[in-house]
Structure formats: C-alpha cells, structure tokens
Amino acid sequence: MSARMYVVGALLALLVPALAHAWPVDLVVPLEPGKERFHKLDTVDWVQVADASVADAELLPGSNELLLTGQKAGRTLLLLYAGGRFAVWRLTVGSPPPEDPAPRRPRPARPVRT
C-alpha cells in the first residue's frame, strides 16, 4: 500500500466518530466481553472502531476476515471501507443499558454579551 493511502486512511480514522454518527447503521453485531467472533467479508480495504475500549476489530491479511473481540459492556461503531463505499456497524458488547429513544434537542444559543 502506498504512503498516500496510509495518509488518507489516517485522516479518515480521525473522522470516524463524526462520520459514523452521520450515517445510519447497516448492521448490528452482538458480542460478548472477552470473546471473539469472525466475519467473512467479500472485500474490505480498512476498518476502524470508534471506541476500542468496548470492542476491537482486526482485519486478517489475505483472507478478508474480520476478527471482532468484545472488551467490555457497551456500544461502539465500526466503520468499514471497501470498493469506494463505507458501511457502519454497531457493535453491542454484553448487555449495555438501553439507548435513549428520544432524539436530543439542540440547546438554545446563549445571548452574546458585548
């Protein structure tokens, strides 16, 4: 892989939290803390986990297999890139507390003092 691809990957990795929250989740994957799970993929260029303290993802070279490992109870997002397209998976480890179904309202702007 060329140095340019590593630079692009590094820049996109910094944007994972922002990008992952901007797209709907394509797949929900349940995991157990301390256990591993394999996923065979048709093709994949890279993967990035938003919160590595909850789950870890490792792309196994030459096999297009993804090794997912649950670290602790919680939720995190996994961003996958293949063939010029992104996918977002939600990794749910153990039994985390339920998500808040109510959308969050934006806070009103504070008046500016002059």
XYZ file of C-alpha atoms in Angstrom:
114
model
C 0.000 0.000 0.000
C 1.382 3.410 -0.880
C 2.204 6.102 1.651
C -0.590 8.230 0.219
C -3.155 5.548 1.079
C -1.865 5.429 4.664
C -2.221 9.209 4.947
C -5.786 9.078 3.610
C -6.591 6.210 5.988
C -5.130 8.099 8.942
C -7.144 11.225 8.133
C -10.339 9.229 7.782
C -9.606 7.399 11.038
C -9.564 10.759 12.816
C -13.012 11.465 11.408
C -14.531 8.099 12.409
C -16.707 9.399 15.249
C -18.065 12.264 13.152
C -18.583 10.125 10.047
C -20.106 7.195 11.877
C -22.766 9.350 13.545
C -23.675 10.887 10.197
C -24.783 7.608 8.557
C -27.397 5.047 9.533
C -26.203 1.734 10.946
C -26.069 -1.057 8.347
C -25.670 -3.998 10.742
C -25.915 -4.627 14.489
C -23.423 -7.220 15.755
C -23.855 -8.640 19.283
C -20.624 -9.607 21.075
C -19.734 -10.989 24.494
C -16.957 -9.492 26.650
C -13.698 -11.399 26.201
C -14.988 -13.497 23.295
C -14.001 -13.402 19.625
C -16.202 -13.547 16.547
C -15.165 -13.870 12.893
C -16.906 -12.291 9.899
C -16.005 -13.287 6.341
C -16.255 -10.298 4.001
C -16.252 -10.236 0.198
C -13.833 -7.343 0.103
C -12.591 -4.746 2.565
C -9.843 -2.114 2.450
C -9.801 -0.997 6.099
C -11.821 -0.913 9.308
C -11.835 1.438 12.298
C -13.559 1.149 15.687
C -14.833 4.341 17.320
C -14.211 3.134 20.914
C -11.535 0.426 21.202
C -12.197 0.087 24.945
C -15.597 -1.501 24.119
C -14.625 -3.699 21.152
C -11.647 -4.341 18.898
C -11.646 -5.132 15.171
C -8.722 -6.668 13.317
C -8.621 -7.263 9.582
C -6.804 -10.542 8.946
C -4.448 -10.020 5.981
C -5.024 -12.036 2.826
C -8.296 -13.602 3.973
C -10.820 -10.726 4.062
C -11.824 -11.993 7.501
C -12.655 -9.587 10.284
C -11.907 -10.606 13.866
C -14.159 -8.814 16.373
C -13.379 -9.002 20.092
C -15.667 -7.704 22.834
C -13.695 -5.851 25.532
C -16.320 -4.543 27.983
C -20.079 -3.982 28.067
C -21.169 -1.087 25.901
C -21.780 0.043 22.337
C -19.449 1.340 19.686
C -19.484 1.887 15.953
C -17.308 0.167 13.370
C -16.569 1.967 10.112
C -15.693 -0.277 7.146
C -14.423 0.869 3.751
C -14.396 -1.275 0.605
C -14.610 -0.555 -3.093
C -15.154 3.167 -2.611
C -18.069 2.671 -0.197
C -18.498 2.947 3.559
C -20.559 0.807 5.925
C -21.313 1.393 9.597
C -21.859 -1.477 12.025
C -22.990 -1.094 15.634
C -21.084 -3.448 17.929
C -23.040 -4.224 21.107
C -20.993 -5.930 23.822
C -22.793 -7.691 26.678
C -25.988 -6.062 27.926
C -25.414 -2.310 27.875
C -28.135 -0.002 29.196
C -30.882 0.786 26.666
C -30.356 3.659 24.294
C -32.331 6.841 24.783
C -35.057 6.612 22.098
C -35.868 10.317 22.310
C -33.925 12.494 19.898
C -31.805 15.091 21.591
C -32.943 18.637 21.144
C -30.366 21.253 20.293
C -29.606 23.662 23.093
C -30.721 27.246 22.529
C -27.948 29.663 21.690
C -26.698 31.835 24.517
C -27.032 35.577 24.077
C -23.763 37.268 23.225
C -22.653 39.936 25.671
C -20.983 42.980 24.199
